[in-house]
Short mmCIF file of C-alpha atoms in Angstrom, two decimals:
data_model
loop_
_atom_site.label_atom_id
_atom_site.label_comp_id
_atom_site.label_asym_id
_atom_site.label_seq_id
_atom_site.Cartn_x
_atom_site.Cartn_y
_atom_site.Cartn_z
CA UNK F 1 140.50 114.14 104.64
CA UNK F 2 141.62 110.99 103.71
CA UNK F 3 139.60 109.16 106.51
CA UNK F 4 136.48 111.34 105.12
CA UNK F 5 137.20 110.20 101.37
CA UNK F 6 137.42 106.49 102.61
CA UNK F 7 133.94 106.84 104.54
CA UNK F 8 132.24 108.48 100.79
CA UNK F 9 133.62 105.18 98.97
CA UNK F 10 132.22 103.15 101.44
CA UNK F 11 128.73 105.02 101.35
CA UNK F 12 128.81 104.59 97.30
CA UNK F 13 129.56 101.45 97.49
CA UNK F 14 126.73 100.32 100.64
CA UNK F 15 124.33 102.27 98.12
CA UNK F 16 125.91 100.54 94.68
CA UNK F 17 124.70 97.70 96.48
CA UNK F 18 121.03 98.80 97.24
CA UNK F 19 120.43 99.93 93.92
CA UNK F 20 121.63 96.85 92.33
CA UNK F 21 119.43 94.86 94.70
CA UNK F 22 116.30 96.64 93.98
CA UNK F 23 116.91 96.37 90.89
CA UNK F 24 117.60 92.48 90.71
CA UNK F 25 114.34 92.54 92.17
CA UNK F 26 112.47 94.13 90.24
CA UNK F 27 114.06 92.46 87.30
CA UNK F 28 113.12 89.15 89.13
CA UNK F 29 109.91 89.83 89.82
CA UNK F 30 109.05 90.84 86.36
CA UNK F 31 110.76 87.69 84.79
CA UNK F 32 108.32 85.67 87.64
CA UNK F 33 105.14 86.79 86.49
CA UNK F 34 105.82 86.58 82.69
CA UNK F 35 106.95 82.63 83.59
CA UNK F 36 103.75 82.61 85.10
CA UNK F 37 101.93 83.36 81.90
CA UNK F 38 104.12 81.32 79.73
CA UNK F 39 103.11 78.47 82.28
CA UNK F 40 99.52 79.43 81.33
CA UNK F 41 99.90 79.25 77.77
CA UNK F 42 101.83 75.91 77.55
CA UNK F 43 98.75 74.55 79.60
CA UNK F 44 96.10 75.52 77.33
CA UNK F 45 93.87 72.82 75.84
CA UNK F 46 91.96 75.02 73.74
CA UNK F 47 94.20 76.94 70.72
CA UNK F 48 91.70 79.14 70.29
CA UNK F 49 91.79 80.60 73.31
CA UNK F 50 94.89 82.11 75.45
CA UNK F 51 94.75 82.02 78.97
CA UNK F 52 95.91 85.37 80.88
CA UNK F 53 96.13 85.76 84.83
CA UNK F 54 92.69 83.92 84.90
CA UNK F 55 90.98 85.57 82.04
CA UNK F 56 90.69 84.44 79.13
CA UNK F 57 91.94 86.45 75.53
CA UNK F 58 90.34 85.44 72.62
CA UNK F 59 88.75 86.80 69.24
CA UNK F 60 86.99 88.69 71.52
CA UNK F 61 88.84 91.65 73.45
CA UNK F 62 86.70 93.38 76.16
CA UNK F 63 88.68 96.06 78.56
CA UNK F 64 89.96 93.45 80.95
CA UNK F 65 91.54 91.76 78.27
CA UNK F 66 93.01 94.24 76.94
CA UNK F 67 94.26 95.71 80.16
CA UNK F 68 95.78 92.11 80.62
CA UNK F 69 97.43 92.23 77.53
CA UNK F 70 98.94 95.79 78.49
CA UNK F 71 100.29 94.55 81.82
CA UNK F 72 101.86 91.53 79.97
CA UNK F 73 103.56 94.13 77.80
CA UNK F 74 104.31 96.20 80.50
CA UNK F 75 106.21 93.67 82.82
CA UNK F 76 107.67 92.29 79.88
CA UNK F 77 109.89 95.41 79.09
CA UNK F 78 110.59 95.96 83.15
CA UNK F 79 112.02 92.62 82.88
CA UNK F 80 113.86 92.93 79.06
CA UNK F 81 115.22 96.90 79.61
CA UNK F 82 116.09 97.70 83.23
CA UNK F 83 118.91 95.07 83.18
CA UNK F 84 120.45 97.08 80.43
CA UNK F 85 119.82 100.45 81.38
CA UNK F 86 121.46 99.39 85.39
CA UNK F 87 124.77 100.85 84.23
CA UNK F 88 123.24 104.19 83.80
CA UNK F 89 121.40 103.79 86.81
CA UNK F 90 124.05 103.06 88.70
CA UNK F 91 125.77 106.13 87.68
CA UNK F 92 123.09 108.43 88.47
CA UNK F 93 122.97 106.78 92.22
CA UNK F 94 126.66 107.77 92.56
CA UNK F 95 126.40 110.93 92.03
CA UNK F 96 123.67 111.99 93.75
CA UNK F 97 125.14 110.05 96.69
CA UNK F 98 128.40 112.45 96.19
CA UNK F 99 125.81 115.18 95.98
CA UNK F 100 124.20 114.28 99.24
CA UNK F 101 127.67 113.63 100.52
CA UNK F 102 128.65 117.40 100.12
CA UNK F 103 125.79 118.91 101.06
CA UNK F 104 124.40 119.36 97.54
CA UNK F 105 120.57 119.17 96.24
CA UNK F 106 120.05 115.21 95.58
CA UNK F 107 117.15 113.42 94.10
CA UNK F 108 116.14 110.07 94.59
CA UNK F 109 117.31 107.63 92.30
CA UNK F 110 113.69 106.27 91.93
CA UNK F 111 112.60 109.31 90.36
CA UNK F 112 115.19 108.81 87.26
CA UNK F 113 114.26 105.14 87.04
CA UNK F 114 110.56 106.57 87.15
CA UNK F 115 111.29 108.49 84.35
CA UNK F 116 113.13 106.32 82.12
CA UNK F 117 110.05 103.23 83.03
CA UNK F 118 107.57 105.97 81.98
CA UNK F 119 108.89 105.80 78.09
CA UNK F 120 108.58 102.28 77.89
CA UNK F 121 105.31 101.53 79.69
CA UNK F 122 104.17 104.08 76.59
CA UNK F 123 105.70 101.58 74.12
CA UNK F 124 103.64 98.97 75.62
CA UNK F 125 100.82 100.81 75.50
CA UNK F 126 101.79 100.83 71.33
CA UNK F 127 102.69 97.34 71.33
CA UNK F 128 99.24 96.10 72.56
CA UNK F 129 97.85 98.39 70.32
CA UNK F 130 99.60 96.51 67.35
CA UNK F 131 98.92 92.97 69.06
CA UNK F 132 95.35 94.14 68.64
CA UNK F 133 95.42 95.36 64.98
CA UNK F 134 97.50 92.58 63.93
CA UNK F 135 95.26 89.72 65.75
CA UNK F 136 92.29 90.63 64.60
CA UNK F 137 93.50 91.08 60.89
CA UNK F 138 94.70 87.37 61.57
CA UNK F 139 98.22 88.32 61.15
CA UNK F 140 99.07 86.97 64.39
CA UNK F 141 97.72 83.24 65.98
CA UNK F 142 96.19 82.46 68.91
CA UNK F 143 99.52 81.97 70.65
CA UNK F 144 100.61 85.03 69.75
CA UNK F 145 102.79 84.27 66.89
CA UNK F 146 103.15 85.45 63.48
CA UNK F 147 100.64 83.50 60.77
CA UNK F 148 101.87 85.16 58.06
CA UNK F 149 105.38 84.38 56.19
CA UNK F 150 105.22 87.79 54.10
CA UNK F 151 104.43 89.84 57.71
CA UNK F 152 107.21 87.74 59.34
CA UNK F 153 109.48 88.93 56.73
CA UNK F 154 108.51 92.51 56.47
CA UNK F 155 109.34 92.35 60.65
CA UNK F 156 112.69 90.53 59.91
CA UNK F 157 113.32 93.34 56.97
CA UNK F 158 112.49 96.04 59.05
CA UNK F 159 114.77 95.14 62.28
CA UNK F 160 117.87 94.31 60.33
CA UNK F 161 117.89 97.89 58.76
CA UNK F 162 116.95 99.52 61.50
CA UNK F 163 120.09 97.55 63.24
CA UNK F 164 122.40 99.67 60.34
CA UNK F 165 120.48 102.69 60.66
CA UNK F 166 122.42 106.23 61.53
CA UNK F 167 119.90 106.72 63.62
CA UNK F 168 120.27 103.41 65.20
CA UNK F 169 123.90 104.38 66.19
CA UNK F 170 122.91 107.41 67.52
CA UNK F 171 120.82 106.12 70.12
CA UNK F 172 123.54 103.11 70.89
CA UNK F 173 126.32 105.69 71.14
CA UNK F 174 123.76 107.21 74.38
CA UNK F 175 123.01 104.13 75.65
CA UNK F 176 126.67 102.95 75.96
CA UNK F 177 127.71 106.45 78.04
CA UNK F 178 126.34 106.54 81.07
CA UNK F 179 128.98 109.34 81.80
CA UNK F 180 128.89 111.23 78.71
CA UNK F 181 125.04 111.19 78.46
CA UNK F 182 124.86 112.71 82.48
CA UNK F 183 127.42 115.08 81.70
CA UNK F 184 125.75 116.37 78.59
CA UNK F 185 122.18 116.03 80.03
CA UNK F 186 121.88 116.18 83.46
CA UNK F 187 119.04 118.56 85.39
CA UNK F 188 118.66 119.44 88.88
CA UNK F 189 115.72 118.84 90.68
CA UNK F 190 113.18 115.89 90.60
CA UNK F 191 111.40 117.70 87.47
CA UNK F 192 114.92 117.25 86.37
CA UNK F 193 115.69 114.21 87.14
CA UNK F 194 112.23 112.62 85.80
CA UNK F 195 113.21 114.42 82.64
CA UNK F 196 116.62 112.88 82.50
CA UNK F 197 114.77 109.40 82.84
CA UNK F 198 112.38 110.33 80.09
CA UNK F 199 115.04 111.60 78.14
CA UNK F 200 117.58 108.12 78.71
CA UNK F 201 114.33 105.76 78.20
CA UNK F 202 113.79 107.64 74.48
CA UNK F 203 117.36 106.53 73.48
CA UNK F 204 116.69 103.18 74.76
CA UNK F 205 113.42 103.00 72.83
CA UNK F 206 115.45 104.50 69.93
CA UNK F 207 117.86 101.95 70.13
CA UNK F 208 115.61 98.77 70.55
CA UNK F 209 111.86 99.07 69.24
CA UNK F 210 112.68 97.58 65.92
CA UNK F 211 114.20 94.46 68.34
CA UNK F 212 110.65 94.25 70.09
CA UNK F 213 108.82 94.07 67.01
CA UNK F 214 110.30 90.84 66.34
CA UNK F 215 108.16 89.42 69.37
CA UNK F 216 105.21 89.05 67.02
CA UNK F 217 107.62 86.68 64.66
CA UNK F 218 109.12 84.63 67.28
CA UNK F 219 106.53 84.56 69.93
CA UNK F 220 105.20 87.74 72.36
CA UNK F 221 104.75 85.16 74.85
CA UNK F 222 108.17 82.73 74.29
CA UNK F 223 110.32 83.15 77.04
CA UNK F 224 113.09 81.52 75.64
CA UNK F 225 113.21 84.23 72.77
CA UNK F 226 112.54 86.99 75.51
CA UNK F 227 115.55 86.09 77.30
CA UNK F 228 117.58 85.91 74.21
CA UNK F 229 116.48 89.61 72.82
CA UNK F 230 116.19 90.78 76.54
CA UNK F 231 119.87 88.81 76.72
CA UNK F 232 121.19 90.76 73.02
CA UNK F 233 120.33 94.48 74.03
CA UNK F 234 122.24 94.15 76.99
CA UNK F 235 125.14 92.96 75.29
CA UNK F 236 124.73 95.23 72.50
CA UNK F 237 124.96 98.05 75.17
CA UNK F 238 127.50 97.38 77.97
CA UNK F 239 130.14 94.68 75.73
CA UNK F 240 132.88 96.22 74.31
CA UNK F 241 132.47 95.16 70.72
CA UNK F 242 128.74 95.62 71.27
CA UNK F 243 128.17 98.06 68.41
CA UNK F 244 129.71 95.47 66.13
CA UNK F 245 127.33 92.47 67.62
CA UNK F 246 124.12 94.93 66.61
CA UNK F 247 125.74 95.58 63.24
CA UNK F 248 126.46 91.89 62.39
CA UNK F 249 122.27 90.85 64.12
CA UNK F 250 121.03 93.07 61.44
CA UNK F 251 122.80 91.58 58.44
CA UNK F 252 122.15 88.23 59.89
CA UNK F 253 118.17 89.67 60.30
CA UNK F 254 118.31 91.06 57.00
CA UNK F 255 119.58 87.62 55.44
CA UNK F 256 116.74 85.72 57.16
CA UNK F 257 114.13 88.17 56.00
CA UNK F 258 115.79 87.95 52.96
CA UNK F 259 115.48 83.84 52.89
CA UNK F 260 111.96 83.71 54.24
CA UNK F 261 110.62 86.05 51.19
CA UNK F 262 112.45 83.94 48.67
CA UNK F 263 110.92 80.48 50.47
CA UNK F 264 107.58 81.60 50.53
CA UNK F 265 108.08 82.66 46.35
CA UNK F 266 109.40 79.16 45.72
#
């Protein structure tokens, strides 16, 4: 027995270390392409115009384009939420390893992360739907930045009481118990476990689509402000004080939406 619980932990851990390899790179992978664009952008010569994988995004939106700008959105949140949501992941991995182990029904673990990538490939479906809508109602430039102080504030408004919502909480409480969430939640079977992923990625999209929105202030395409949002939800889900860190972003959001209303009244 012993020698048989000794062989398990070194299974889990052999597969702790796959998962957390695929999903460095994926992560990696994501983070590569969206430098690649960035790289594009800084390069343009024309302002006017905003330079995508070799096509070109302008006041004019045909369906490549917009299937470009999808895929940017796309990638993006691979590369902002699967950092964050690798502690639940992980967890899931384990114990359908222990599952296998016994001689229990498993699933794949790809089949959860399938789930959970499902929800937010559906946000960025949304989100190109609003880069669209707010574009051509020039309330976002060329380089994909807000051009309008009273929008900007609205976004910074919005965010920082979402951050002190109830339902806000709710959705961090999920996100931060891996355990308690597969406990409470979990299904057998892949329809299961796709469901479980679906289920995990609505908390997550609960818990952070106010944070997206602020893209369109700071920049959809800034990588330096992706890194830092990407860099906030995952301390605001895996820190120990992280529920405190979201509560103190959205006064500090609120204050700054707060400022940028009064400055533009001046």
């Amino acid at each position: 027995m012993p020698r048989q619980s000794t062989l398990l932990e070194a299974a889990l851990r052999r597969d702790r270390y796959i998962v957390i390899g695929v999903l460095a790179v994926i992560t990696l992978l994501a983070w590569a392409y969206l430098a690649y664009l960035a790289r594009d952008m800084a390069d343009m010569e024309d302002m006017s115009t905003m330079v995508m994988s070799g096509g070109n995004i302008g006041i004019g939106y045909g369906p490549v384009q917009i299937a470009l700008m999808f895929l940017m959105w796309a990638v993006m949140m691979v590369g902002m939420m699967v950092p964050s949501a690798a502690p639940m992941i992980l967890a899931f991995a384990n114990i359908n390893r222990r599952r296998r182990q016994q001689g229990n029904p498993y699933v794949p673990t790809a089949v959860f992360l399938a789930g959970y990538l499902l929800v937010w490939v559906c946000f960025s479906a949304a989100a190109t739907a609003a880069q669209l809508s707010l574009s051509l109602n020039f309330l976002l430039s060329p380089m994909m930045v807000s051009a309008s102080p009273i929008f900007g504030a609205i976004v910074l408004l919005a965010a920082g009481a979402f951050q002190l919502s109830p339902l806000k909480n709710v959705c961090l409480r999920h996100c931060r118990t891996p355990m308690g969430f597969i406990t409470n939640d979990w299904r057998e079977g892949r329809r299961g476990a796709l469901l479980m992923g679906l289920h995990h990625g609505g908390y997550c999209l609960g818990c952070c689509w106010a944070l997206m929105g602020l893209l369109f202030l700071l920049g959809v395409m800034n990588l330096l402000w992706i890194a830092a949002l990407a860099a906030f939800v995952l301390v605001e889900k895996v820190a120990p004080a992280g529920e405190w860190v979201g509560r103190a972003a959205g006064i500090g959001l609120l204050a700054w939406g707060v400022w940028m209303v009064a400055d533009f009244l001046a």
